[in-house]
CSV table of C-alpha atoms in Angstrom, one decimal:
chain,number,residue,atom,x,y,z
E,295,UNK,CA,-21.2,-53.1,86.7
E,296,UNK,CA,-19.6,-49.9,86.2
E,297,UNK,CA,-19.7,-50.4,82.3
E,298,UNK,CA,-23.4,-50.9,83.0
E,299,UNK,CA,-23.9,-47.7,84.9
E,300,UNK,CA,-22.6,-45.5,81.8
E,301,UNK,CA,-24.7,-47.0,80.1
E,302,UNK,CA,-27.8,-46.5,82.2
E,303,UNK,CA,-27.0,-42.9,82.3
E,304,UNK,CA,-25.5,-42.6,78.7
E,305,UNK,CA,-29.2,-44.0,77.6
E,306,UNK,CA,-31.4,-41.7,80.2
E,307,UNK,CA,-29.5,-38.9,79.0
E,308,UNK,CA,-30.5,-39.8,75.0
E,309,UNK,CA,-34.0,-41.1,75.4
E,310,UNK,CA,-35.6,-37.7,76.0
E,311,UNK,CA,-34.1,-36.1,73.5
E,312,UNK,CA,-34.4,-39.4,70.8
E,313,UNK,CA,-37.8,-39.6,72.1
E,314,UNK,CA,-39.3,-35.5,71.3
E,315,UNK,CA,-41.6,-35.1,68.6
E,316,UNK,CA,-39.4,-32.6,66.2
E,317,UNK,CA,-41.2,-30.4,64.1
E,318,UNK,CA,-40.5,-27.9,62.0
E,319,UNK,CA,-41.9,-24.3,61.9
E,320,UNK,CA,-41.9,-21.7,59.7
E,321,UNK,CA,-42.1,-18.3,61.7
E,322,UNK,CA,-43.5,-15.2,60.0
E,323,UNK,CA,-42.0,-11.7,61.0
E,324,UNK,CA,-41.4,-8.7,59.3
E,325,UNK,CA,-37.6,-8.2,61.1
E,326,UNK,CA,-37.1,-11.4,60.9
E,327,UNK,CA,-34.9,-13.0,63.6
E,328,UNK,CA,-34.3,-10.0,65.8
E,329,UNK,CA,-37.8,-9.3,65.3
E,330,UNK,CA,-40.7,-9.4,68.8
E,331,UNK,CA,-42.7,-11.9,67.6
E,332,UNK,CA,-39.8,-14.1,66.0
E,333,UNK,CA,-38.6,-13.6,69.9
E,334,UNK,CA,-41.8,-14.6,71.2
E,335,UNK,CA,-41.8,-17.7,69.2
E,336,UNK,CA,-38.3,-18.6,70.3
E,337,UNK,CA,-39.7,-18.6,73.7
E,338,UNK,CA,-42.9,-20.9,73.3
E,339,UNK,CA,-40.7,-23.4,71.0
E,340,UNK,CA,-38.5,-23.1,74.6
E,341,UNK,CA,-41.1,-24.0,76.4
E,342,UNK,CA,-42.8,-26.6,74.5
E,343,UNK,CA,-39.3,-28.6,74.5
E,344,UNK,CA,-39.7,-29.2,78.0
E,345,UNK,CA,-43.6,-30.8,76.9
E,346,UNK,CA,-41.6,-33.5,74.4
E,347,UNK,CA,-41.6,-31.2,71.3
E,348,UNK,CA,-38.7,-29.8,69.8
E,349,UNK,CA,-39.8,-27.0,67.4
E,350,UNK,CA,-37.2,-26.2,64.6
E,351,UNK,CA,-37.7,-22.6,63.6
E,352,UNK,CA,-37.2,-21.0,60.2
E,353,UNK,CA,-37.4,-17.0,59.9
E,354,UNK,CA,-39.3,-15.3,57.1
E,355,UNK,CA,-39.9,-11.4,56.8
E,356,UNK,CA,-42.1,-12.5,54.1
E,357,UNK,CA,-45.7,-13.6,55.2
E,358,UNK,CA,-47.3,-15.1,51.9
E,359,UNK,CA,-43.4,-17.0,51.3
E,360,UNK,CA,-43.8,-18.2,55.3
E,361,UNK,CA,-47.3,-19.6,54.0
E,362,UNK,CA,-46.6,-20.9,50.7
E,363,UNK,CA,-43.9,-23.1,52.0
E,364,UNK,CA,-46.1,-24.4,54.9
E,365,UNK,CA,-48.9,-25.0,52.1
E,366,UNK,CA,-46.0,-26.5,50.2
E,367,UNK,CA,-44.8,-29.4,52.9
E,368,UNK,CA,-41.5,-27.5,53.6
E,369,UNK,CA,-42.5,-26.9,57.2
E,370,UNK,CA,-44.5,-29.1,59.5
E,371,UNK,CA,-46.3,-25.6,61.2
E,372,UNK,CA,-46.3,-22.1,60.8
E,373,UNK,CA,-47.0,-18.7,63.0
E,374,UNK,CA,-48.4,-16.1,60.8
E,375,UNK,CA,-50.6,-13.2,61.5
E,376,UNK,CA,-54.7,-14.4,61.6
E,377,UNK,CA,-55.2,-12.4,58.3
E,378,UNK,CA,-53.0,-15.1,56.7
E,379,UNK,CA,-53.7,-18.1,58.2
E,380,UNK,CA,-57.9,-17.3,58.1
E,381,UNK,CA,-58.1,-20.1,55.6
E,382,UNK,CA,-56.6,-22.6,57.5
E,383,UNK,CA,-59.2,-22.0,60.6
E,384,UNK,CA,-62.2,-19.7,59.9
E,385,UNK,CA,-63.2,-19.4,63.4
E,386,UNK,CA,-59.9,-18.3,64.7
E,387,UNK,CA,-59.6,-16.4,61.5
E,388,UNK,CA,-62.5,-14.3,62.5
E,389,UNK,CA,-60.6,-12.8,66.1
E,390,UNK,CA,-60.0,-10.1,64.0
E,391,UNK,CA,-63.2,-9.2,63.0
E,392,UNK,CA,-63.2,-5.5,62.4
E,393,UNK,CA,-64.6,-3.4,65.4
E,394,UNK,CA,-65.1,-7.6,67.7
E,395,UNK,CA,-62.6,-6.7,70.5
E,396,UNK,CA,-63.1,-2.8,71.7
E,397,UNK,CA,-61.1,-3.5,74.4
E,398,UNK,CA,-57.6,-5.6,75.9
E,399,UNK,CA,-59.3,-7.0,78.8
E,400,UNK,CA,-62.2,-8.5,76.2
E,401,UNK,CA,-59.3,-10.4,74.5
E,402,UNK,CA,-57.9,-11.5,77.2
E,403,UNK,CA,-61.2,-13.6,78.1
E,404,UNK,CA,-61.7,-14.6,74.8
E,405,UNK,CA,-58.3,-16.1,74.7
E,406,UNK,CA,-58.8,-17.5,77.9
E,407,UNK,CA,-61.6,-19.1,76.8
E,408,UNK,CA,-60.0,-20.6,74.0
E,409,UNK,CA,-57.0,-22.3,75.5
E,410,UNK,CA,-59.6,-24.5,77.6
E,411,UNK,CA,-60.0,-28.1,76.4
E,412,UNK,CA,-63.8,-28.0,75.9
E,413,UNK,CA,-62.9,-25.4,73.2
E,414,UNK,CA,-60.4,-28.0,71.4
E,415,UNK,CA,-63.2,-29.2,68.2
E,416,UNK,CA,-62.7,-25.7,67.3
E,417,UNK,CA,-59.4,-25.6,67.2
E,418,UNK,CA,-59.5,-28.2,64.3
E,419,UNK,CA,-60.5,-27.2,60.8
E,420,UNK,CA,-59.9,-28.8,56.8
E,421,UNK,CA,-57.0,-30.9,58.5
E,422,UNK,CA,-55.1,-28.1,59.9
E,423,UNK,CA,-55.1,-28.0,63.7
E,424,UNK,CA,-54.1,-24.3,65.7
E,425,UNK,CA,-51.7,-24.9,68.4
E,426,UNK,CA,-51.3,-21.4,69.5
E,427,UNK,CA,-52.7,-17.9,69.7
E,428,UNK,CA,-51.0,-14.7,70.7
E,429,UNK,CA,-52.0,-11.4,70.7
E,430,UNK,CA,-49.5,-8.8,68.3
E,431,UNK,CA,-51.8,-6.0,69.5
E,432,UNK,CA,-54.8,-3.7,68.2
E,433,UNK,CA,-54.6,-2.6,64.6
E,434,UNK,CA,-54.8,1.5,64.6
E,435,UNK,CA,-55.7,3.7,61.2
E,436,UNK,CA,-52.7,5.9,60.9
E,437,UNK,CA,-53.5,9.0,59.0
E,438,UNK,CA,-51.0,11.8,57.2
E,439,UNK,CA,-53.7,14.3,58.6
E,440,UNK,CA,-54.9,14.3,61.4
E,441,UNK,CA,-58.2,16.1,60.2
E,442,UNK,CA,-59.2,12.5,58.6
E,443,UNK,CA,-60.8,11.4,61.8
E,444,UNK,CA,-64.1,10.3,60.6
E,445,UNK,CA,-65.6,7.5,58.3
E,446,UNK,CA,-67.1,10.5,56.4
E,447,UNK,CA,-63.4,12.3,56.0
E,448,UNK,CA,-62.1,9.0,54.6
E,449,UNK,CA,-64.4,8.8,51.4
E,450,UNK,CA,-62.1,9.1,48.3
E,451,UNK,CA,-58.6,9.1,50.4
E,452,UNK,CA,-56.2,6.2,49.1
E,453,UNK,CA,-56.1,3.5,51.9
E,454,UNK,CA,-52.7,0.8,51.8
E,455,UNK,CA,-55.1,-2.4,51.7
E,456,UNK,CA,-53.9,-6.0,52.5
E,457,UNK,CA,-54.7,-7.4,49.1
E,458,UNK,CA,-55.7,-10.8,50.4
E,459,UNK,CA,-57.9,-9.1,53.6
E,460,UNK,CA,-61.3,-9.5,51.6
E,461,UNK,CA,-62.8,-8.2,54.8
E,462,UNK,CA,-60.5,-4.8,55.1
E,463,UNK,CA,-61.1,-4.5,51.0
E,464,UNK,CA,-64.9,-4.3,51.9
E,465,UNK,CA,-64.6,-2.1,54.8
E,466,UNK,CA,-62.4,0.4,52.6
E,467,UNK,CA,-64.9,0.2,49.7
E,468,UNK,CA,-67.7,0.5,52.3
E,469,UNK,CA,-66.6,4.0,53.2
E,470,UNK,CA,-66.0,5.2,50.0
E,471,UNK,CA,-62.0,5.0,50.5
E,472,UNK,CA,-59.8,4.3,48.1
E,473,UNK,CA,-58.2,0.5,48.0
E,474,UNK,CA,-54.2,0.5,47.0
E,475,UNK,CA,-52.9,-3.4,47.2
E,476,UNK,CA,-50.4,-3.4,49.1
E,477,UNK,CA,-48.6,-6.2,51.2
E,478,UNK,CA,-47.1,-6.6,54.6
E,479,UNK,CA,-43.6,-6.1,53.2
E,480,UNK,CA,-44.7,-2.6,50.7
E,481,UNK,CA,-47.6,-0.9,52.6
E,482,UNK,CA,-45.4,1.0,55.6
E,483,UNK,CA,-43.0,2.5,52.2
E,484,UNK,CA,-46.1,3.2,50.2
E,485,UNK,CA,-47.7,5.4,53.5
E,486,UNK,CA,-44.1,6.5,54.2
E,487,UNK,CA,-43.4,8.1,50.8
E,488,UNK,CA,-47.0,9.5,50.4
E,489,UNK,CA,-48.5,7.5,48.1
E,490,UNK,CA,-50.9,6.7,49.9
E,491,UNK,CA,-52.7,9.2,52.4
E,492,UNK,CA,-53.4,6.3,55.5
E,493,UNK,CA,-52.7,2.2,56.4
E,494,UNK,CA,-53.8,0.2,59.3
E,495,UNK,CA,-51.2,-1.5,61.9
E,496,UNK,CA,-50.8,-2.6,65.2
E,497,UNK,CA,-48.6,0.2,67.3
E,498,UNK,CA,-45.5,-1.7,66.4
E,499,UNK,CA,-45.2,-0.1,62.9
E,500,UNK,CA,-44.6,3.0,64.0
E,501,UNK,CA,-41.3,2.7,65.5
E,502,UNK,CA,-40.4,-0.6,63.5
E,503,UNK,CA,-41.2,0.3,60.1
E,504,UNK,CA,-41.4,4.1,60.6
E,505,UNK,CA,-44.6,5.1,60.2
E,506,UNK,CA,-43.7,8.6,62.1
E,507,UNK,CA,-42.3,9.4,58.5
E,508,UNK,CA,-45.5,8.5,56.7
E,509,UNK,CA,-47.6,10.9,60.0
E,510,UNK,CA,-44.9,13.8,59.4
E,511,UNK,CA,-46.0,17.1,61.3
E,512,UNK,CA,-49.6,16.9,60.0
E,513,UNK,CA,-50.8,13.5,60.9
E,514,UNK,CA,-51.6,10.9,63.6
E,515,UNK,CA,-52.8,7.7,65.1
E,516,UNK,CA,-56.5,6.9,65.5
E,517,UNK,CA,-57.0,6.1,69.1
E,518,UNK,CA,-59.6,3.5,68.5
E,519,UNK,CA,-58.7,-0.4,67.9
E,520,UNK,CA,-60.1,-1.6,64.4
E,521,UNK,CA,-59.7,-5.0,65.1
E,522,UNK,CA,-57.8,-7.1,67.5
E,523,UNK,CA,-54.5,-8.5,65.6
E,524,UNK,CA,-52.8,-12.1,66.6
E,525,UNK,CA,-50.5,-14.4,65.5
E,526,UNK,CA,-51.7,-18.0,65.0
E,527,UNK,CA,-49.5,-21.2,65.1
E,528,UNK,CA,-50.9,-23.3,62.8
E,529,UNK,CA,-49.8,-27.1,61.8
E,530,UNK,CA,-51.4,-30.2,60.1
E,531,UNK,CA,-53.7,-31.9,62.0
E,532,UNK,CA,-51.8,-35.6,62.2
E,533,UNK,CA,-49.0,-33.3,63.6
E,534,UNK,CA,-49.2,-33.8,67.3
E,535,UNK,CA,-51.5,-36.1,69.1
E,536,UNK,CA,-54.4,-33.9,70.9
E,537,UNK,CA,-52.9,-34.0,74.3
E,538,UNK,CA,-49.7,-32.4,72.9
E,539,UNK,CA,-51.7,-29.9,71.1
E,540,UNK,CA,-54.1,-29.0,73.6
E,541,UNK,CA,-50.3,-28.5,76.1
E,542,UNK,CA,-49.2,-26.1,73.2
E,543,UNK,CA,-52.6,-23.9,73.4
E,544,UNK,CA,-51.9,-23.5,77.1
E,545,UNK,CA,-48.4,-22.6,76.7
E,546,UNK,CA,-49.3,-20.2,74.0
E,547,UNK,CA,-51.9,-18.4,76.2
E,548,UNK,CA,-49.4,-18.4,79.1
E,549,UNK,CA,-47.2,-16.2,77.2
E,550,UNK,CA,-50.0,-13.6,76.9
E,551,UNK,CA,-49.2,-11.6,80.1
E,552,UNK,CA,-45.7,-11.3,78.1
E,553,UNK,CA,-46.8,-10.3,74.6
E,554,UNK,CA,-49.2,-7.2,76.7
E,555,UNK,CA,-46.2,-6.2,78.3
E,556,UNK,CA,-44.8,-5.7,74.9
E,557,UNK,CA,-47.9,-4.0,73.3
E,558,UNK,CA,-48.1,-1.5,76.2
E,559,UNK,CA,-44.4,-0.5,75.9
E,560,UNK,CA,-45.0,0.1,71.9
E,561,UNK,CA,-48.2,1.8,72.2
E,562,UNK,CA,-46.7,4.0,75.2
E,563,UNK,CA,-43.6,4.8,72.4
E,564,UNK,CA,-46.1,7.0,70.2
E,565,UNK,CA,-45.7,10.3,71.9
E,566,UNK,CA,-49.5,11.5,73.1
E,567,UNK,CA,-49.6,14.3,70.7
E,568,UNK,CA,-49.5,11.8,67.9
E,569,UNK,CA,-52.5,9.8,69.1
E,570,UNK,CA,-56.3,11.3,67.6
E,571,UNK,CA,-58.9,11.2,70.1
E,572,UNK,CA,-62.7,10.2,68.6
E,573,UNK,CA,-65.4,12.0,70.8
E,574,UNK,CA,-67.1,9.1,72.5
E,575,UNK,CA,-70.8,9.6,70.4
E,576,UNK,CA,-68.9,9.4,67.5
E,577,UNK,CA,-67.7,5.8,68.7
E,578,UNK,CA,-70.9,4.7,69.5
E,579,UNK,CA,-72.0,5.0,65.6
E,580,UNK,CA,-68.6,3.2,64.6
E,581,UNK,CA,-69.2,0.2,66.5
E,582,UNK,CA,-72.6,0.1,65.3
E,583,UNK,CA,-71.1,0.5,61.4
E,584,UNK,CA,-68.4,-2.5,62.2
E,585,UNK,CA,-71.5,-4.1,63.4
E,586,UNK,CA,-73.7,-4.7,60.4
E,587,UNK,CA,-70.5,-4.9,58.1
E,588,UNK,CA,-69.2,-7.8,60.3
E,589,UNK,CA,-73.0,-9.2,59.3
E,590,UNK,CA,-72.2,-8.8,56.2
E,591,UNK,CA,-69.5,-10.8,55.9
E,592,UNK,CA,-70.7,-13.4,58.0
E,593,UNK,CA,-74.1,-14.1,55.8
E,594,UNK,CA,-72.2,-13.0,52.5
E,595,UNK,CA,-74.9,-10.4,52.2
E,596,UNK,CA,-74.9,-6.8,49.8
E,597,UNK,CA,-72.3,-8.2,47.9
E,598,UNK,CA,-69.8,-8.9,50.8
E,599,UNK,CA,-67.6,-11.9,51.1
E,600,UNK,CA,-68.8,-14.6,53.8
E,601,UNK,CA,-65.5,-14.2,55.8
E,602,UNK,CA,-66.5,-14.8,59.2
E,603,UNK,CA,-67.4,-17.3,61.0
E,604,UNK,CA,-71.0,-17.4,63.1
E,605,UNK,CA,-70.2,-19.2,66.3
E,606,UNK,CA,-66.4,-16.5,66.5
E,607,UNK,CA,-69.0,-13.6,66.1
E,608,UNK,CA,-71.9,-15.0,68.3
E,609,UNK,CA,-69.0,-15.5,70.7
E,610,UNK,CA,-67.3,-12.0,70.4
E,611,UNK,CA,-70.9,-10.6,71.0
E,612,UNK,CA,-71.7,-12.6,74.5
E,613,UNK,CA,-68.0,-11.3,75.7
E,614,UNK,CA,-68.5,-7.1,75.1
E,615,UNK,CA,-72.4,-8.0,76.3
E,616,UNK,CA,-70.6,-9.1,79.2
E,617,UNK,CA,-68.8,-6.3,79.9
E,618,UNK,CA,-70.9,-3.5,79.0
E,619,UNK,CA,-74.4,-5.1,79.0
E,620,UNK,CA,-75.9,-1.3,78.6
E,621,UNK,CA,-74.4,-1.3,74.8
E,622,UNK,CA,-77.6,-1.1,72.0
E,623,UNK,CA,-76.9,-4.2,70.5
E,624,UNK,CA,-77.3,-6.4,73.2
E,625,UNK,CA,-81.1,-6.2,72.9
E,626,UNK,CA,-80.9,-5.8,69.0
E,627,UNK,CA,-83.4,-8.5,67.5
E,628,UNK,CA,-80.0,-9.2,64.8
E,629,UNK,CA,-77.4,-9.9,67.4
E,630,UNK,CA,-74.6,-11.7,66.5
């Protein structure tokens, strides 16, 4: 009887653990382990072992290598910034549609609405399925002069340019900037040692990769969100059945509350001298510019690439109608 007994509670103890789905991960961030979002990842795998799923984490500071392996088998999922993991899902992909999400609280009900399972179809794209989204906070222009504070003062200034962002490489070329490819791993160097006048970041970079060297005494941060940033954990779709996936979503957007607290305590480290205020009529013709460019690029039209997806932009569009249903392009007859 007693031999028995071990063995009842030898065996309860094993079976959870022989029985949770292990999969592994590869986990995109540019400080690698001691890194926010590496951290942030740590703490949804935590969570999702107490759902039955045991992710296995591997570090990259590398974004395309993070990628490459995933797209090579060596990892079962991966969390990657939206810019990279676009073609995997174009709907999530287009979150960061330039000049989409003016404002925190607009994200917040957009992720909101996307953890729900009504919204699950869309999570599933090409045989890829996203199990998680989490904000990494809004991407800011930072400038080495603070007098570049229009689209008209950026024409023929040399902008660090994601090489595989087709939609920032349109943007840049729209305004008459000047693209320099760059990468995730070069661009904060290549704005650091001037050779390139501004780059575009969430307010992370400025402490973590030192962009107060590349802003000096004579430049700043532009105080207005070009697009909404997040990171996107994306595995194959035979990966985890759909109630597992659908838990993971949840978790994911349970952990938002968290990753605001850490965008607000960044975004509070740039001293307020170092931010560039827009006047607010100057704003109003911006979002109207973002507006027809993200048209663009959703009907492939004037030579730009079809990156965006309809239903993320028609969506995008009801959410800042909803909150300031005064804005012009509510009633515009070419509404998203």
């Amino acid at each position: 009887m007693i031999r028995k007994s071990v063995a009842a509670v030898a065996l309860a103890a094993v079976v959870p653990v022989a029985s949770a789905k292990t999969v592994s991960m590869c986990v995109f961030d540019v400080i690698g382990v001691n890194g926010d979002l590496y951290n942030m990842v740590k703490d949804y795998a935590l969570e999702m072992k107490a759902h039955g799923v045991d992710f296995e984490l591997k570090p990259y500071t590398d974004e395309g290598v993070a990628v490459g392996d995933f797209n090579a088998g060596q990892c079962d999922a991966v969390a990657a910034t939206d810019i990279r993991t676009r073609p995997f899902n174009r709907f999530t992909g287009s979150i960061s549609a330039v000049g989409a999400l003016p404002t925190y609280d607009d994200l917040k009900t957009l992720l909101a609405t996307l953890a729900q399972p009504k919204a699950a179809p869309l999570m599933k794209e090409n045989g890829y399925e996203v199990l998680g989204i989490v904000p990494v906070g809004a991407g800011y222009l930072f400038v080495n002069d603070r007098s570049i504070d229009t689209a008209g003062e950026l024409a023929g200034k040399r902008m660090a340019t994601l090489d595989y962002q087709k939609d920032a490489i349109h943007m840049v070329n729209y305004i008459k900037a000047t693209v320099v490819p760059s990468d995730i791993t070069n661009f904060a160097g290549k704005f650091n040692n001037g050779s390139v006048d501004t780059a575009y970041a969430p307010a992370f970079a400025y402490e973590a990769l030192e962009l107060y060297k590349g802003i000096g005494k004579e430049g700043g941060v532009v105080d207005y969100p070009l697009a909404q940033l997040t990171m996107q954990v994306i595995a194959r779709d035979d990966v985890l059945p759909d109630a597992k996936a659908q838990t993971a979503r949840e978790v994911a957007w349970g952990m938002f509350p968290q990753a605001m607290n850490l965008i607000s305590g960044q975004e509070a480290a740039i001293p307020d001298e170092k931010w560039v205020k827009i006047p607010e009529k100057d704003i109003q013709g911006y979002q109207e510019m973002f507006r027809q460019n993200r048209l663009e690029m959703r009907d492939g039209l004037n030579g730009a690439p079809d990156v965006y997806h309809p239903k993320m932009l028609g969506l995008l569009s009801k959410i800042r109608c909803a909150s300031n249903p005064a804005s012009s392009e509510c009633t515009a007859g070419n509404r998203e």
